[in-house]
Coordinates of C-alpha atoms in Angstrom, one line a residue:
Chain A
A1 CA 339.4 118.0 117.2
Q2 CA 340.3 114.3 117.4
S3 CA 340.3 112.2 114.3
V4 CA 341.9 109.1 112.7
T5 CA 343.3 108.5 109.3
Q6 CA 343.8 105.1 107.8
L7 CA 346.3 105.0 105.0
G8 CA 345.3 102.7 102.2
S9 CA 341.7 101.8 101.6
H10 CA 342.8 98.4 100.4
V11 CA 345.8 96.2 101.3
S12 CA 346.6 92.9 99.7
V13 CA 349.1 90.4 101.1
S14 CA 350.0 86.8 100.5
E15 CA 349.1 84.1 103.0
G16 CA 352.0 83.9 105.5
A17 CA 353.2 87.4 104.8
L18 CA 353.3 90.3 107.3
V19 CA 350.2 92.4 107.7
L20 CA 350.6 96.1 108.3
L21 CA 347.6 98.4 108.5
R22 CA 348.3 102.0 109.1
C23 CA 346.4 104.4 111.4
N24 CA 347.4 107.9 112.4
Y25 CA 345.5 109.9 114.9
S26 CA 345.0 113.6 115.7
S27 CA 344.5 114.4 119.3
S28 CA 345.4 117.2 121.7
V29 CA 345.2 114.8 124.7
P30 CA 346.4 111.2 125.2
P31 CA 343.9 109.3 123.1
Y32 CA 342.1 106.0 123.6
L33 CA 342.5 104.1 120.4
F34 CA 340.9 101.0 119.1
W35 CA 341.1 98.5 116.2
Y36 CA 338.0 96.7 115.2
V37 CA 337.5 94.1 112.5
Q38 CA 334.4 93.5 110.4
Y39 CA 333.9 90.3 108.5
P40 CA 331.4 90.4 105.6
N41 CA 327.8 90.9 106.7
Q42 CA 328.7 91.0 110.3
G43 CA 329.1 93.5 113.1
L44 CA 332.4 94.9 114.4
Q45 CA 334.6 92.9 116.7
L46 CA 337.2 94.4 119.0
L47 CA 340.7 93.4 118.1
L48 CA 342.6 95.5 120.7
K49 CA 342.6 98.8 122.4
Y50 CA 345.1 101.3 123.8
T51 CA 344.3 103.2 127.0
T52 CA 347.5 104.1 128.9
G53 CA 350.6 102.2 130.0
A54 CA 352.3 99.7 127.7
T55 CA 352.6 101.0 124.2
L56 CA 352.6 97.6 122.6
V57 CA 349.1 96.2 122.7
K58 CA 348.4 92.6 122.0
G59 CA 345.0 91.6 120.7
I60 CA 343.1 88.6 119.5
N61 CA 344.0 86.4 116.5
G62 CA 347.7 87.2 116.7
F63 CA 347.3 91.0 116.0
E64 CA 349.1 93.7 117.9
A65 CA 349.5 97.4 117.6
E66 CA 352.1 99.9 118.8
F67 CA 351.2 103.3 120.1
K68 CA 353.8 105.8 119.0
K69 CA 353.2 109.3 120.4
S70 CA 356.0 110.9 118.5
E71 CA 354.6 109.7 115.2
T72 CA 350.9 109.9 116.3
S73 CA 350.4 106.4 115.0
F74 CA 348.8 103.2 116.0
H75 CA 349.5 100.7 113.3
L76 CA 348.1 97.2 113.3
T77 CA 350.4 94.3 112.5
K78 CA 350.3 90.5 112.3
P79 CA 353.4 88.5 111.5
S80 CA 351.8 85.9 109.3
A81 CA 348.5 86.5 107.4
H82 CA 345.9 83.8 107.2
M83 CA 343.1 83.5 104.7
S84 CA 340.6 84.0 107.5
D85 CA 342.1 87.5 108.2
A86 CA 340.4 88.9 105.1
A87 CA 338.0 91.5 106.3
E88 CA 337.5 95.3 106.8
Y89 CA 339.6 96.8 109.6
F90 CA 338.7 100.1 111.3
C91 CA 340.8 102.2 113.6
A92 CA 338.9 104.4 116.0
V93 CA 339.5 107.1 118.6
S94 CA 337.3 107.8 121.6
L95 CA 335.9 111.3 121.9
G96 CA 334.4 110.8 125.3
G97 CA 330.7 110.6 126.2
G98 CA 330.5 107.3 124.3
K99 CA 331.5 108.8 120.9
L100 CA 333.8 106.8 118.7
I101 CA 335.3 108.3 115.6
F102 CA 336.2 105.7 113.0
G103 CA 338.7 105.9 110.2
Q104 CA 337.5 105.2 106.7
G105 CA 338.5 101.5 107.0
T106 CA 341.1 99.3 105.2
E107 CA 340.0 96.2 103.3
L108 CA 342.5 93.4 103.8
S109 CA 342.7 90.8 101.1
V110 CA 344.8 87.6 101.6
K111 CA 346.0 85.8 98.5
P112 CA 346.7 82.0 98.7
Chain B
D1 CA 329.4 86.5 127.5
T2 CA 330.0 89.6 125.3
E3 CA 327.0 89.2 123.1
V4 CA 324.7 91.8 121.7
T5 CA 321.8 90.4 119.7
Q6 CA 319.8 92.2 117.0
T7 CA 316.5 91.4 115.3
P8 CA 315.6 91.1 112.5
K9 CA 318.7 90.2 110.5
H10 CA 317.2 91.6 107.4
L11 CA 314.3 94.0 106.8
V12 CA 312.6 95.2 103.6
M13 CA 310.1 98.0 104.0
G14 CA 308.2 100.5 101.9
M15 CA 308.4 104.2 102.4
T16 CA 305.0 104.3 104.1
N17 CA 305.7 101.4 106.5
K18 CA 306.4 101.5 110.2
K19 CA 308.8 99.0 111.5
S20 CA 311.1 98.5 114.5
L21 CA 314.6 97.2 115.0
K22 CA 315.4 95.5 118.3
C23 CA 318.7 95.2 120.2
E24 CA 319.3 93.2 123.4
Q25 CA 322.3 92.7 125.7
H26 CA 322.5 90.8 129.0
M27 CA 325.9 91.9 130.1
G28 CA 324.6 94.5 132.5
H29 CA 325.9 97.3 130.4
R30 CA 324.6 100.7 131.1
A31 CA 325.2 102.4 127.7
M32 CA 323.7 101.4 124.4
Y33 CA 324.2 102.8 120.9
W34 CA 322.7 102.9 117.4
Y35 CA 325.0 103.3 114.4
K36 CA 324.2 103.5 110.7
Q37 CA 326.7 102.0 108.3
K38 CA 326.5 102.4 104.5
A39 CA 328.4 100.0 102.2
K40 CA 332.2 100.5 102.3
K41 CA 331.9 103.2 104.9
P42 CA 332.6 103.3 108.6
P43 CA 329.8 103.3 111.2
E44 CA 328.2 106.6 112.0
L45 CA 326.8 107.2 115.4
M46 CA 323.1 108.0 115.6
F47 CA 322.1 107.8 119.3
V48 CA 323.5 107.0 122.7
Y49 CA 321.6 106.0 125.7
S50 CA 323.2 106.2 129.1
Y51 CA 321.4 104.7 132.1
E52 CA 318.3 104.4 129.9
K53 CA 318.3 108.1 129.1
L54 CA 319.0 109.5 125.7
S55 CA 322.4 111.3 126.0
I56 CA 323.4 111.9 122.4
N57 CA 321.3 112.4 119.3
E58 CA 323.6 113.1 116.3
S59 CA 321.0 115.3 114.5
V60 CA 319.2 112.2 113.2
P61 CA 316.0 112.8 111.3
S62 CA 312.8 112.3 113.2
R63 CA 311.7 109.4 111.0
F64 CA 314.1 107.5 113.3
S65 CA 312.9 107.2 116.9
P66 CA 314.9 105.4 119.5
E67 CA 313.5 103.9 122.7
C68 CA 315.2 102.3 125.7
P69 CA 312.5 100.4 127.6
N70 CA 315.0 99.0 130.1
S71 CA 318.7 98.7 130.6
S72 CA 318.9 95.5 128.4
L73 CA 316.8 96.6 125.5
L74 CA 317.1 99.2 122.8
N75 CA 314.6 99.7 120.0
L76 CA 314.8 101.9 116.9
H77 CA 311.4 102.8 115.4
L78 CA 311.3 103.5 111.7
H79 CA 308.6 105.5 109.9
A80 CA 308.4 107.0 106.5
L81 CA 311.9 106.2 105.6
Q82 CA 313.6 107.1 102.3
P83 CA 315.6 104.8 100.0
E84 CA 318.8 106.5 101.1
D85 CA 318.1 105.2 104.6
S86 CA 319.0 101.7 103.3
A87 CA 322.0 100.6 105.3
L88 CA 323.3 98.2 108.0
Y89 CA 322.1 99.3 111.4
L90 CA 324.4 98.3 114.2
C91 CA 323.7 98.3 117.9
A92 CA 326.4 98.4 120.5
S93 CA 326.7 98.5 124.3
S94 CA 329.4 99.4 126.8
Q95 CA 329.8 98.8 130.5
E96 CA 329.5 102.2 132.1
G97 CA 327.5 105.1 130.9
G98 CA 329.6 106.0 127.9
L99 CA 332.8 106.9 129.6
D100 CA 335.9 107.9 127.6
G101 CA 337.8 104.9 126.4
E102 CA 335.1 102.3 127.1
T103 CA 335.0 99.3 124.8
Q104 CA 331.8 99.1 122.7
Y105 CA 330.5 95.7 121.9
F106 CA 328.7 95.4 118.6
G107 CA 325.8 93.3 117.5
P108 CA 325.7 91.6 114.0
G109 CA 323.4 94.4 112.6
T110 CA 320.1 94.6 110.8
R111 CA 320.4 95.1 107.1
L112 CA 317.6 97.4 106.0
L113 CA 316.4 97.9 102.5
V114 CA 313.8 100.7 101.9
L115 CA 311.9 100.5 98.6

């Protein structure tokens, strides 16, 4: 069965520091992987997604993620954190038929 | 325009009330979804409509009744809810009929409180 695990329910960084949010997946077939962001009291917004092809995926707001099959990982990074990046981040895998399975989420805090 | 709209933004209802949540998209998407999200938890899929037909029901209690009147509109009818049903209800849509790997676009949600 496909699943995703996000390591760290809460990550805190200083403004301008590197952001690294971890996601590992479990899948018997090449997965479709997503990162979504959720700001307080809002819906989910797609940051980026991996389908096939290039393993380094660039998304919105300066975020990118690298698909590493050997490590079954799809970690999200941003070189320099901004205060506006504070939010909940969800990694998700597509199960087909419209089903998305989300990780438990990582809350990112950004300190001034 | 990748916008999914939901009304109302907030809803307070008693356990004997009947209310409805509404979701609308004008992107020509053929799949629409209802999710339930409790605080500090990921969204949980409730229903999927593909080409206006219910394709997935994730064993949701019958007090939740979905309806898809047309390809742009999705309703969730609520009746005799319990306090534990209080949550953020998210609607989403995707372009095709729920194909593997499709991007789902989410609305802002309706925050429901059941007293």
